[in-house]
Structure formats: C-alpha cells, structure tokens
PDB file of C-alpha atoms in Angstrom:
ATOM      1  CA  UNK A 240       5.003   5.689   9.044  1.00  0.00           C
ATOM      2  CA  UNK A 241       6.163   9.365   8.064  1.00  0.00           C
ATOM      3  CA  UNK A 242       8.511   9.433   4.913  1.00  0.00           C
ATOM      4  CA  UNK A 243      10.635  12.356   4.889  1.00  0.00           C
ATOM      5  CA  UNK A 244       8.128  15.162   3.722  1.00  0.00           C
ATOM      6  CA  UNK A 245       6.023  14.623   7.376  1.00  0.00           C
ATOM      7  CA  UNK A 246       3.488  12.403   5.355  1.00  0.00           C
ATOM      8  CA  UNK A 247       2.030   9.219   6.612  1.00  0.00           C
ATOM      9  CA  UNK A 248       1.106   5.997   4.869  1.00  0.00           C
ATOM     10  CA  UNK A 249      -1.464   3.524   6.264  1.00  0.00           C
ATOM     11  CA  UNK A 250      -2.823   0.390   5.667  1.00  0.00           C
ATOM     12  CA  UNK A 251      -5.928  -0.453   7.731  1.00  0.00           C
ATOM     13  CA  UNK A 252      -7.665  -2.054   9.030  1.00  0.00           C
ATOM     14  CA  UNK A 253      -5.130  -4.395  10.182  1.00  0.00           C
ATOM     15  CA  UNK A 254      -5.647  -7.598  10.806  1.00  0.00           C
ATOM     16  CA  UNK A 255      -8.474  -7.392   8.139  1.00  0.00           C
ATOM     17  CA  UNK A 256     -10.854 -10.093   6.490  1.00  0.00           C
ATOM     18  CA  UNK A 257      -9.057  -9.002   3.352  1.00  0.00           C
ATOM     19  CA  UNK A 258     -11.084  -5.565   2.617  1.00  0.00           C
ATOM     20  CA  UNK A 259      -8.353  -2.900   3.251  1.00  0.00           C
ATOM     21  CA  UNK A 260      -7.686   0.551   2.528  1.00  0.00           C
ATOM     22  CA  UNK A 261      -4.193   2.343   1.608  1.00  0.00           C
ATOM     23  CA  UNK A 262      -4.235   5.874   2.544  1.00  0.00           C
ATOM     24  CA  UNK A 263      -1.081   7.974   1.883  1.00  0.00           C
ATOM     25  CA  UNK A 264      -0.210  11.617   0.378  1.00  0.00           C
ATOM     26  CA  UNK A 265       0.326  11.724  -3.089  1.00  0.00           C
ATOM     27  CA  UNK A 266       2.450  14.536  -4.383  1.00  0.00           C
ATOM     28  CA  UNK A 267       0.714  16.113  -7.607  1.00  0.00           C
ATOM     29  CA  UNK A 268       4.058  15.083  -9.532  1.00  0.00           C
ATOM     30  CA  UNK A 269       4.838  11.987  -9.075  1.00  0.00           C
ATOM     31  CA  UNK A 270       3.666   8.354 -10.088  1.00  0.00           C
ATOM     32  CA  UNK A 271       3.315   5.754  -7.479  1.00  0.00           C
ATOM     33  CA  UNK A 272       3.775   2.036  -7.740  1.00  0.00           C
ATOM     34  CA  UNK A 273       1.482   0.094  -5.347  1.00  0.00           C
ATOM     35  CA  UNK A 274       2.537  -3.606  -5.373  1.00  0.00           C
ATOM     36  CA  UNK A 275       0.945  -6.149  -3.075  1.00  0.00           C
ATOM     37  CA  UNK A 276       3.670  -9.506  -2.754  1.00  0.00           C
ATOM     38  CA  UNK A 277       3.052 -12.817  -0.558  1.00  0.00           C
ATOM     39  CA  UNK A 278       5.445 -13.962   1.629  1.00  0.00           C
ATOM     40  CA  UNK A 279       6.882 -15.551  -0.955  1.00  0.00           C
ATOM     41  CA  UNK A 280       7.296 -12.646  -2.778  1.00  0.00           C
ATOM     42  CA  UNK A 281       5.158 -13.024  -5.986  1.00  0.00           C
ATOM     43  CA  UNK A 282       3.195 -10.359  -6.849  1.00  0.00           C
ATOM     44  CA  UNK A 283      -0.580 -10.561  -6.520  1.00  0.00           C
ATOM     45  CA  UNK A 284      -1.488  -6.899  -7.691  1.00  0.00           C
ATOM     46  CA  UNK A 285       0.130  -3.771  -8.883  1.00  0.00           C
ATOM     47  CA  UNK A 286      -0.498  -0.889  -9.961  1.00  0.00           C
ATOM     48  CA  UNK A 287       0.287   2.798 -10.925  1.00  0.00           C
ATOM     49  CA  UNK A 288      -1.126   5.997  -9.385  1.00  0.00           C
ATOM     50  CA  UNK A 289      -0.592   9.800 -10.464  1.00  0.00           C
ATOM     51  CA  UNK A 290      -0.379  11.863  -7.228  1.00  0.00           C
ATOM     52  CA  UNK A 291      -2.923  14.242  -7.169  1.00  0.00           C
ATOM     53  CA  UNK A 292      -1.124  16.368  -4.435  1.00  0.00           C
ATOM     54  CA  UNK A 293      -3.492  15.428  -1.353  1.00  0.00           C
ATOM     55  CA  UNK A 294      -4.499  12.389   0.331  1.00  0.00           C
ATOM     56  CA  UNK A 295      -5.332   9.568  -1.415  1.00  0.00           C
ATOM     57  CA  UNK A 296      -7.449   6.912  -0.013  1.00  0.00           C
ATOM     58  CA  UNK A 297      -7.101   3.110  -2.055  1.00  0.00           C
ATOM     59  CA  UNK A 298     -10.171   0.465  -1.554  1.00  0.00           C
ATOM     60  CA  UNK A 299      -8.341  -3.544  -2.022  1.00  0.00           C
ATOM     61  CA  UNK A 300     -10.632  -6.436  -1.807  1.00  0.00           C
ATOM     62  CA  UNK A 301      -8.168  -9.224  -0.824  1.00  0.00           C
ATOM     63  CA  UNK A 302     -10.966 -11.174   0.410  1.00  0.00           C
ATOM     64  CA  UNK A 303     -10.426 -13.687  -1.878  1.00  0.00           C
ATOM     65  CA  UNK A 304      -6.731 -14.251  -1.310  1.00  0.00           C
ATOM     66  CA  UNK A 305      -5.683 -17.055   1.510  1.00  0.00           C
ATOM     67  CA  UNK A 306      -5.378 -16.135   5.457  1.00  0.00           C
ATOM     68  CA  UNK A 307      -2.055 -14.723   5.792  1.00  0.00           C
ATOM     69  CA  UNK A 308       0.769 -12.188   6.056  1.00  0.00           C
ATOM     70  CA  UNK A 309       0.812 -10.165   2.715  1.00  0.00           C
ATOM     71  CA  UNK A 310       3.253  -6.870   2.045  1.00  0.00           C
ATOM     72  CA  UNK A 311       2.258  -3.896   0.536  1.00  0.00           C
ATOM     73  CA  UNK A 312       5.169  -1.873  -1.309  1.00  0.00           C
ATOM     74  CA  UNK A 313       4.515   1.667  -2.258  1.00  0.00           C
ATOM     75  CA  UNK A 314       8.021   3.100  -4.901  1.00  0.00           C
ATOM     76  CA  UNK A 315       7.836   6.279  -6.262  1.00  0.00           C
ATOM     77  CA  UNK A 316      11.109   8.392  -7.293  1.00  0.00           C
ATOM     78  CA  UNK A 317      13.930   7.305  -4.273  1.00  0.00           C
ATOM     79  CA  UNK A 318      10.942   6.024  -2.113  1.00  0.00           C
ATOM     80  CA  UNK A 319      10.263   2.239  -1.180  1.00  0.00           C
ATOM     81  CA  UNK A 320       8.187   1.919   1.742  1.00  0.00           C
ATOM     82  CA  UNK A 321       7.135  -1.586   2.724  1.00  0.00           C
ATOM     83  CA  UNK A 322       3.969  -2.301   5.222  1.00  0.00           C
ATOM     84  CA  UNK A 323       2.690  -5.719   6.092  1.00  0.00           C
ATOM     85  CA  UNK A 324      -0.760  -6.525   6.727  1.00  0.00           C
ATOM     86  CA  UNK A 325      -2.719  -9.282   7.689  1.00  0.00           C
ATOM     87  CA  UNK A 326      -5.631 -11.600   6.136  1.00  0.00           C
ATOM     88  CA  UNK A 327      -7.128 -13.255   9.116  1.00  0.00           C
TER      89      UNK A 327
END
C-alpha cells in the first residue's frame, strides 16, 4: 500500500502462524496508533508509536490468538489505513 507521501505499509508474513511484523515509514513528527480488531471489531491490542522519521519495523506475537482473519489499523493525523491479515 503507498499512502500519499510514496511510503509503503506491510504486514507480513501473510497468512502467518500468528508471529507478524508491521513495517511502515514513520515520519519523525507524528504519533501513530497501531490497533489490531477481530472481525468483530473488538480490539485485541493497541498502541502508540512516535515516528522516528525512517522505517520502522513492529514484531506481534498473535500466536496465541484463534485461527482467523484479524485487521490491523494504523491512524495518525488524516491517515487510517486498514490491512487484514491472517492467523492460519
């Protein structure tokens, strides 16, 4: 996915056994929102990351979390990208 700068957000590997990682650019002044919903939308994990103005790579162990579709939701500023991923 590129947002509007020409950056690119991943979530891989996907399908996964529930270890994942989040790579995306992080600009030095901002604060980013990383929320991970179910399908029914509840929120399993969130959290809040200062950009540091490169590329920022995010270890989640979901291992532990039922076989399944799952959402990742990155906000920051105007921006709400959504990715799914899957637990297999």
């Amino acid at each position: 996915y590129n947002w509007d700068d020409g950056s690119k957000a991943l979530i891989y590997p996907n399908p996964s056994n529930g270890l994942f990682n989040i790579s995306f650019y992080a600009q030095a002044d901002k604060k980013y929102s990383l929320s991970i919903n179910n399908v029914l939308g509840q929120i399993l994990s969130n959290e809040i990351i200062s950009g540091t103005g490169q590329n920022m790579i995010i270890q989640k162990d979901m291992s532990s979390y039922a076989n399944g579709i799952y959402y990742l939701r990155i906000q920051a500023d105007d921006l709400n990208l959504i990715r799914s991923f899957v637990i297999e």
